[in-house]
PDB file of C-alpha atoms in Angstrom:
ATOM      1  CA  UNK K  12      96.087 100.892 101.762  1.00 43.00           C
ATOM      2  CA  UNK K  13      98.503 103.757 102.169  1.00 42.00           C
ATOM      3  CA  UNK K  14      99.835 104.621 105.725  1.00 41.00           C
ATOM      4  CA  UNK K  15      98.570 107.543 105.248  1.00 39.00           C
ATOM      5  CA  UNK K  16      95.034 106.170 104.603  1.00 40.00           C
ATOM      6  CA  UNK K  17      95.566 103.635 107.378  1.00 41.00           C
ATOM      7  CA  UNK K  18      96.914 106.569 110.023  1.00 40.00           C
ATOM      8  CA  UNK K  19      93.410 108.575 109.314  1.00 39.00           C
ATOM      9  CA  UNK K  20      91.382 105.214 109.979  1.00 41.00           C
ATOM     10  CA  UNK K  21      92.753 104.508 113.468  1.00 41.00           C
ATOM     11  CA  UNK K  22      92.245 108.170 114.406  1.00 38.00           C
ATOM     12  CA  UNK K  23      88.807 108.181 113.163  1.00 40.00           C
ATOM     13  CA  UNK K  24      88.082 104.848 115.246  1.00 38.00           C
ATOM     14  CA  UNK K  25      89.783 105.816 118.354  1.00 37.00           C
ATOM     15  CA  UNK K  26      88.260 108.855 118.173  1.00 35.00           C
ATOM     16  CA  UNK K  27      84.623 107.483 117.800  1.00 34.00           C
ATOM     17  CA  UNK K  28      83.539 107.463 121.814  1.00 26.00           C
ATOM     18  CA  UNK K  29      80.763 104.910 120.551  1.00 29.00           C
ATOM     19  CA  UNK K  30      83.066 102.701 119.532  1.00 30.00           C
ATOM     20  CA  UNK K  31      84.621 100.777 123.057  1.00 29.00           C
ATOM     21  CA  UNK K  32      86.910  97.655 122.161  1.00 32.00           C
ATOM     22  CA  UNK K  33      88.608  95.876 124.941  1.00 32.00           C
ATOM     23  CA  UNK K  34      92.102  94.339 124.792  1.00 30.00           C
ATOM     24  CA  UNK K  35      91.899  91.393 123.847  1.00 32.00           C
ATOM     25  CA  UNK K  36      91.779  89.486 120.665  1.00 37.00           C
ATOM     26  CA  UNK K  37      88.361  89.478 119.039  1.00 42.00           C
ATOM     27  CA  UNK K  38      87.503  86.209 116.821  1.00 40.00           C
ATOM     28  CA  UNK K  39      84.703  85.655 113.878  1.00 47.00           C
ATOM     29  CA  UNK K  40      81.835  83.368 115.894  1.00 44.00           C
ATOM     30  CA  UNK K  41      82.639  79.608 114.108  1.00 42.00           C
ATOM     31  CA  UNK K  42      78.975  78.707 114.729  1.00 43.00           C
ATOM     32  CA  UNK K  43      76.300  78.036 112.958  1.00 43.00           C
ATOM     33  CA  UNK K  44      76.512  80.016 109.859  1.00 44.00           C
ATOM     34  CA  UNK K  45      72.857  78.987 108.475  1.00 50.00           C
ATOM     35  CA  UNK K  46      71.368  81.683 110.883  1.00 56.00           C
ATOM     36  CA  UNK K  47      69.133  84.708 109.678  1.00 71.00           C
ATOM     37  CA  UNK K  48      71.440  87.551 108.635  1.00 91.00           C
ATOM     38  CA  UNK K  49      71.012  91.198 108.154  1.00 96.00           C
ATOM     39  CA  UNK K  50      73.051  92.017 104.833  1.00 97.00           C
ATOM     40  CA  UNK K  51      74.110  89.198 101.984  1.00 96.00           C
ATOM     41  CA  UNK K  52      75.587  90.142  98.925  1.00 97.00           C
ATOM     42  CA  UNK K  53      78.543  89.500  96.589  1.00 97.00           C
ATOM     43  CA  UNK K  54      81.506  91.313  96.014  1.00 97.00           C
ATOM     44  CA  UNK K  55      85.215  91.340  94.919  1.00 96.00           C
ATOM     45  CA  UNK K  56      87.862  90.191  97.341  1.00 97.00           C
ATOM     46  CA  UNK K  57      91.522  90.711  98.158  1.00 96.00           C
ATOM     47  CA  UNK K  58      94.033  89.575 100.828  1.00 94.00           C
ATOM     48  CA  UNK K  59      96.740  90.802 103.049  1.00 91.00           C
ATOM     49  CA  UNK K  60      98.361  90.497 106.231  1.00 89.00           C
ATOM     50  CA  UNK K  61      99.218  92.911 108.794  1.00 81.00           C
ATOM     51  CA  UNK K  62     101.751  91.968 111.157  1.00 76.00           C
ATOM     52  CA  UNK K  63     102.786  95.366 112.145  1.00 74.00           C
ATOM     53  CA  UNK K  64     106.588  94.623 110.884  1.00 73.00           C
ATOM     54  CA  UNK K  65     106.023  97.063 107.785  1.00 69.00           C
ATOM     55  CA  UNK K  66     107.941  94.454 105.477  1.00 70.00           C
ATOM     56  CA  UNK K  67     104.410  93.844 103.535  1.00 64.00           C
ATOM     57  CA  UNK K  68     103.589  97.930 103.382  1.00 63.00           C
ATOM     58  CA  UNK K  69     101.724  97.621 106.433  1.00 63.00           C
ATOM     59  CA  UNK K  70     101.560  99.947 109.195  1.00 65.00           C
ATOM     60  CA  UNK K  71     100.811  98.926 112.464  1.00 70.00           C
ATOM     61  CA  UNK K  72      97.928  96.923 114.307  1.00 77.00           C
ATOM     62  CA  UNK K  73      94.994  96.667 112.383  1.00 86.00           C
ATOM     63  CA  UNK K  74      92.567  99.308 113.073  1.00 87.00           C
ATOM     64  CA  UNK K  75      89.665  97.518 115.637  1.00 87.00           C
ATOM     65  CA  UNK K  76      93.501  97.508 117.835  1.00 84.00           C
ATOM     66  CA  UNK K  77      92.717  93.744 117.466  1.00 85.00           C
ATOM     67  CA  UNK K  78      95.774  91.544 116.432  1.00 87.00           C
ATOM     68  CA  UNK K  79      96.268  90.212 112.952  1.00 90.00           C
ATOM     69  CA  UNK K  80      94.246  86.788 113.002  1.00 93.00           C
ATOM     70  CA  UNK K  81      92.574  84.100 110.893  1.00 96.00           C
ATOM     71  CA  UNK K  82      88.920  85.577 110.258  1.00 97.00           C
ATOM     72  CA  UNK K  83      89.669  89.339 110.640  1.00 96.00           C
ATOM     73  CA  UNK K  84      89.018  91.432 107.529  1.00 97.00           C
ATOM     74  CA  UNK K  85      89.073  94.950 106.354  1.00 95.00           C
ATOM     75  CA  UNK K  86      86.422  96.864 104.842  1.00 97.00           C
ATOM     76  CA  UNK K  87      86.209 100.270 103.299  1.00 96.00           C
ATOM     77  CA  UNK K  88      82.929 101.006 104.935  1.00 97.00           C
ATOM     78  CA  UNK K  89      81.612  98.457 107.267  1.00 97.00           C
ATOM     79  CA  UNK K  90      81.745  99.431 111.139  1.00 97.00           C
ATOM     80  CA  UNK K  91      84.481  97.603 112.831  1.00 96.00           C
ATOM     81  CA  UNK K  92      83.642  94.588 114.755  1.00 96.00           C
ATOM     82  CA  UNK K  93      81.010  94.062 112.030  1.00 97.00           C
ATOM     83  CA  UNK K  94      80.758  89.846 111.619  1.00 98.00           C
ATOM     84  CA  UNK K  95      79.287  87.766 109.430  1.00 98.00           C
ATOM     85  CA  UNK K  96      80.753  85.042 107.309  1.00 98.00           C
ATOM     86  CA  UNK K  97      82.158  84.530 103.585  1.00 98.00           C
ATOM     87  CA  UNK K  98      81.453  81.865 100.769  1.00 98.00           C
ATOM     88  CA  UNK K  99      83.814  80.929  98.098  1.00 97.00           C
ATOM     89  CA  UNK K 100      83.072  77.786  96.214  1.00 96.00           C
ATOM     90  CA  UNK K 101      80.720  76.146  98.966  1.00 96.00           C
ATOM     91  CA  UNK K 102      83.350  76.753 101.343  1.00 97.00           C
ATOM     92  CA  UNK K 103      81.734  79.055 104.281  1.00 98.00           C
ATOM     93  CA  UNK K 104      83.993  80.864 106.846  1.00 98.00           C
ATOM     94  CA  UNK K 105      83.592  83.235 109.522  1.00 98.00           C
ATOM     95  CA  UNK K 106      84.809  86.860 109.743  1.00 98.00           C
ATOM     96  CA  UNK K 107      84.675  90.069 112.158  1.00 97.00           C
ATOM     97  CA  UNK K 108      86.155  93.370 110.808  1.00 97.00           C
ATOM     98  CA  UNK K 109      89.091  94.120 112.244  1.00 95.00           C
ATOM     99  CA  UNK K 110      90.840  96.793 109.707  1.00 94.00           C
ATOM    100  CA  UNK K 111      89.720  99.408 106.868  1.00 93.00           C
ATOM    101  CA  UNK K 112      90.235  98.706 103.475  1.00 90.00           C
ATOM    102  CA  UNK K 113      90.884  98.221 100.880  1.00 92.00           C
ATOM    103  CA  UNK K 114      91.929 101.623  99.735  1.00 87.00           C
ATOM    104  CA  UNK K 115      92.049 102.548  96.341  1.00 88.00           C
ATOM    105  CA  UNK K 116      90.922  98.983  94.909  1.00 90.00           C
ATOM    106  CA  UNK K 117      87.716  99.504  96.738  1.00 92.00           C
ATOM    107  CA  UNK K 118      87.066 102.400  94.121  1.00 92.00           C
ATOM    108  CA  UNK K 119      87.455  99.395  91.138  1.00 94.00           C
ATOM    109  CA  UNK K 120      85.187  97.189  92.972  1.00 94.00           C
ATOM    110  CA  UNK K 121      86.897  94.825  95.722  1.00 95.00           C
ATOM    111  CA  UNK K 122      85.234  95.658  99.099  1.00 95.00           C
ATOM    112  CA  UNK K 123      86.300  92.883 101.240  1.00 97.00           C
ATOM    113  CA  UNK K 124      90.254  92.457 102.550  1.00 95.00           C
ATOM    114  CA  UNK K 125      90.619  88.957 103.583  1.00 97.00           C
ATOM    115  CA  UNK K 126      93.377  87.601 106.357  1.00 96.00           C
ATOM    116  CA  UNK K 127      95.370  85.959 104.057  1.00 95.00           C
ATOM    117  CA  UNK K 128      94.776  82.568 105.952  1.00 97.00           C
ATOM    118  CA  UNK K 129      91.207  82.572 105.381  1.00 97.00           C
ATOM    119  CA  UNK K 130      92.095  83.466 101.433  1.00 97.00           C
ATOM    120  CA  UNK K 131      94.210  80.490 101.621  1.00 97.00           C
ATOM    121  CA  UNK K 132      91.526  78.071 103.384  1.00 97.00           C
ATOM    122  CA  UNK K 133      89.025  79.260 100.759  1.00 97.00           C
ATOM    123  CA  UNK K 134      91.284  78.989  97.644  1.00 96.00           C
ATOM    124  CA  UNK K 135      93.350  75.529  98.707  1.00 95.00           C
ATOM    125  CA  UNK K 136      96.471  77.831  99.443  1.00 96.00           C
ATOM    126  CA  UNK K 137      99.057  78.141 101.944  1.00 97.00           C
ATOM    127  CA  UNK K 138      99.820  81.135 103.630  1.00 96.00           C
ATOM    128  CA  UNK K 139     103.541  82.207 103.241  1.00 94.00           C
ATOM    129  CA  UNK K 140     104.764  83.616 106.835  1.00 92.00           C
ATOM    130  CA  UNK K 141     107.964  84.697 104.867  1.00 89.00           C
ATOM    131  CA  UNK K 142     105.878  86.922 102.277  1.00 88.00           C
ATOM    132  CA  UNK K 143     102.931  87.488 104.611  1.00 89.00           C
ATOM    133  CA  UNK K 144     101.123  86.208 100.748  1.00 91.00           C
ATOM    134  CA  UNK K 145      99.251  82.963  99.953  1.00 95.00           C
ATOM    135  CA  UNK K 146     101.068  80.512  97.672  1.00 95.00           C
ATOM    136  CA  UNK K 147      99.538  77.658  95.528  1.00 94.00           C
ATOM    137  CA  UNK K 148      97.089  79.999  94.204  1.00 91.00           C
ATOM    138  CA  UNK K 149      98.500  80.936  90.994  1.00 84.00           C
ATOM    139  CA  UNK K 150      99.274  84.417  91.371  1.00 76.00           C
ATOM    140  CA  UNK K 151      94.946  84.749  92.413  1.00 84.00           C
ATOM    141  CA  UNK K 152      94.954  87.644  94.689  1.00 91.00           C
ATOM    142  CA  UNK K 153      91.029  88.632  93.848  1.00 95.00           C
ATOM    143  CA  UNK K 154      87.930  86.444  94.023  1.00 96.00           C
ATOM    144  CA  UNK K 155      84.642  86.683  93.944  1.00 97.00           C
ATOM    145  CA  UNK K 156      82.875  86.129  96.875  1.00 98.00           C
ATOM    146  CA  UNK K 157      79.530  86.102  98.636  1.00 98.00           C
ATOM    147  CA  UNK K 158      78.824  87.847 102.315  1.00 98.00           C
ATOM    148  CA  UNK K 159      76.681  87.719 105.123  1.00 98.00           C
ATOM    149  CA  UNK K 160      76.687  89.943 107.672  1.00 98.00           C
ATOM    150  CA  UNK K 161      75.204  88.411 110.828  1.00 98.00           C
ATOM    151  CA  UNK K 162      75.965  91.595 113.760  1.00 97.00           C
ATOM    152  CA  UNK K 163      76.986  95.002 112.809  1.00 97.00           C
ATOM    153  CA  UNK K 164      79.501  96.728 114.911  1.00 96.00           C
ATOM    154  CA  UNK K 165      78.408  99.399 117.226  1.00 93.00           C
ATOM    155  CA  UNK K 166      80.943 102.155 116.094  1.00 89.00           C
ATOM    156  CA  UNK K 167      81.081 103.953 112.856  1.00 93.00           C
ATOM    157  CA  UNK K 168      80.881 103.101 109.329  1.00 96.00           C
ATOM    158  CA  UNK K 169      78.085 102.574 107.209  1.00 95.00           C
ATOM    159  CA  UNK K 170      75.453  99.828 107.872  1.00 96.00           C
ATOM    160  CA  UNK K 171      74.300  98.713 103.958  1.00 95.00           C
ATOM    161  CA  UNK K 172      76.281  97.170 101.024  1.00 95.00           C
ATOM    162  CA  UNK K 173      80.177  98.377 100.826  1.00 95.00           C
ATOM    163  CA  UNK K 174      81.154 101.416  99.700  1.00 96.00           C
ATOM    164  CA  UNK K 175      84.152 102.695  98.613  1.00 96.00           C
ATOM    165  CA  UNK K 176      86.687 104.146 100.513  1.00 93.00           C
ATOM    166  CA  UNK K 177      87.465 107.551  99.258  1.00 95.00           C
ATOM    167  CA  UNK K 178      82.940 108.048 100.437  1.00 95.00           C
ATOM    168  CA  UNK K 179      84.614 108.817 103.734  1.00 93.00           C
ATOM    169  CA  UNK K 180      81.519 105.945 104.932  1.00 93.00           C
ATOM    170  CA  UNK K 181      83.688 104.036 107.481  1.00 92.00           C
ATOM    171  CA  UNK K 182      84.181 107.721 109.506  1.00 91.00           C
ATOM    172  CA  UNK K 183      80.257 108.205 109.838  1.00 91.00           C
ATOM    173  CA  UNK K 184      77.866 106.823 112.396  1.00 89.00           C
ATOM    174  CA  UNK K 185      74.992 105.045 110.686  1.00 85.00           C
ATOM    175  CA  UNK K 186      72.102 104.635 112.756  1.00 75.00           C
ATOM    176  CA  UNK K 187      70.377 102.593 109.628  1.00 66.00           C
ATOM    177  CA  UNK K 188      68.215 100.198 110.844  1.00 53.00           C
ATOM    178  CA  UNK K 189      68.734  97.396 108.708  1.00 52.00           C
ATOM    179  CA  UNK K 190      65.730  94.553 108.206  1.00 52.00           C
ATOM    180  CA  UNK K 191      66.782  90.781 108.432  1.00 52.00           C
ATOM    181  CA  UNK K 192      67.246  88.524 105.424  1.00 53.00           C
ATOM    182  CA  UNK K 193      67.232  84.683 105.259  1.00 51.00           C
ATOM    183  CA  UNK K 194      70.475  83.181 103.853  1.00 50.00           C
ATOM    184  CA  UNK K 195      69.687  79.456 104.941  1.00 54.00           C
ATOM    185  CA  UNK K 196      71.112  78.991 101.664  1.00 52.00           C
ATOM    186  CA  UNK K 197      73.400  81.705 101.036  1.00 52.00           C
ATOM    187  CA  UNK K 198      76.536  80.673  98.525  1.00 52.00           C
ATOM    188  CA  UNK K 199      75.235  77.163  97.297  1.00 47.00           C
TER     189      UNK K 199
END
């Protein structure tokens, strides 16, 4: 995502007066993950790693104002502190959105942003503090993924299957009630 991109998502969510986040470090919920959900689908995801040194194009702390951790993601549309959890391969692990994005590659089709430590549990990499990348992976940076979102975030953004970016979706309030879906089974 371009600074610029990035600089108009943390006004838009600091701006959002529905949207209160304390201080501290917000994690994806490691429990049970065969629990009824409210969105499941499959998309396209990416990695990256935002450790607010600007070495890896980044530009700060991630938009929620939560610190880069294992289990945050970004999405182009989702509220923030959305959480649900991923499936790649059988492997399930939790997430909470922490950041917007991805930018422009949300326009081609990849609407999730992994931390690049849960891209590296999920793919049997090993995330590269020198790079801020995941190694082992054989130049992977996109897979294909299944979702579940399990609590939507109370700020803005849009409450249904991703949507790109460039919609402007992640700067609206959606007050979409969404029904419940079983995923006892979701990703095997």
């Amino acid at each position: 995502m371009s600074a610029r991109l990035r600089a108009i998502a943390m006004l838009a969510a600091s701006a959002a007066t529905a949207l209160t986040i304390g201080s501290t470090a917000a994690h994806a919920d490691s429990g049970n993950t065969d629990q009824r959900g409210l969105l499941k689908g499959s998309t396209t995801a990416s990695y990256f790693w935002d450790d607010a040194s600007g070495r890896a194009g980044d530009t700060g702390l991630p938009a929620a104002g939560k610190p880069m951790q294992k289990g945050l993601v970004a999405s182009p549309s989702w509220p923030l502190m959305t959480e649900g959890y991923v499936v790649y391969k059988g492997k399930k692990l939790p997430f909470f959105v922490g950041d917007r994005g991805p930018g422009d590659p949300s326009n081609r089709g990849v609407m999730l942003d992994l931390d690049a430590k849960t891209f590296a549990e999920l793919t049997g990499g090993t995330f590269n503090p020198d790079t801020l990348g995941v190694d082992g992976v054989e130049g992977e940076g996109h897979i294909k993924i299944d979702y579940v979102v399990t609590k939507w975030g109370d700020g803005v953004g849009k409450k249904s299957y991703p949507v790109a970016f460039s919609t402007g979706a992640w700067a609206e309030k959606d007050a979409t009630m969404t029904q419940q879906v079983s995923v006892k089974n979701a990703g095997h």
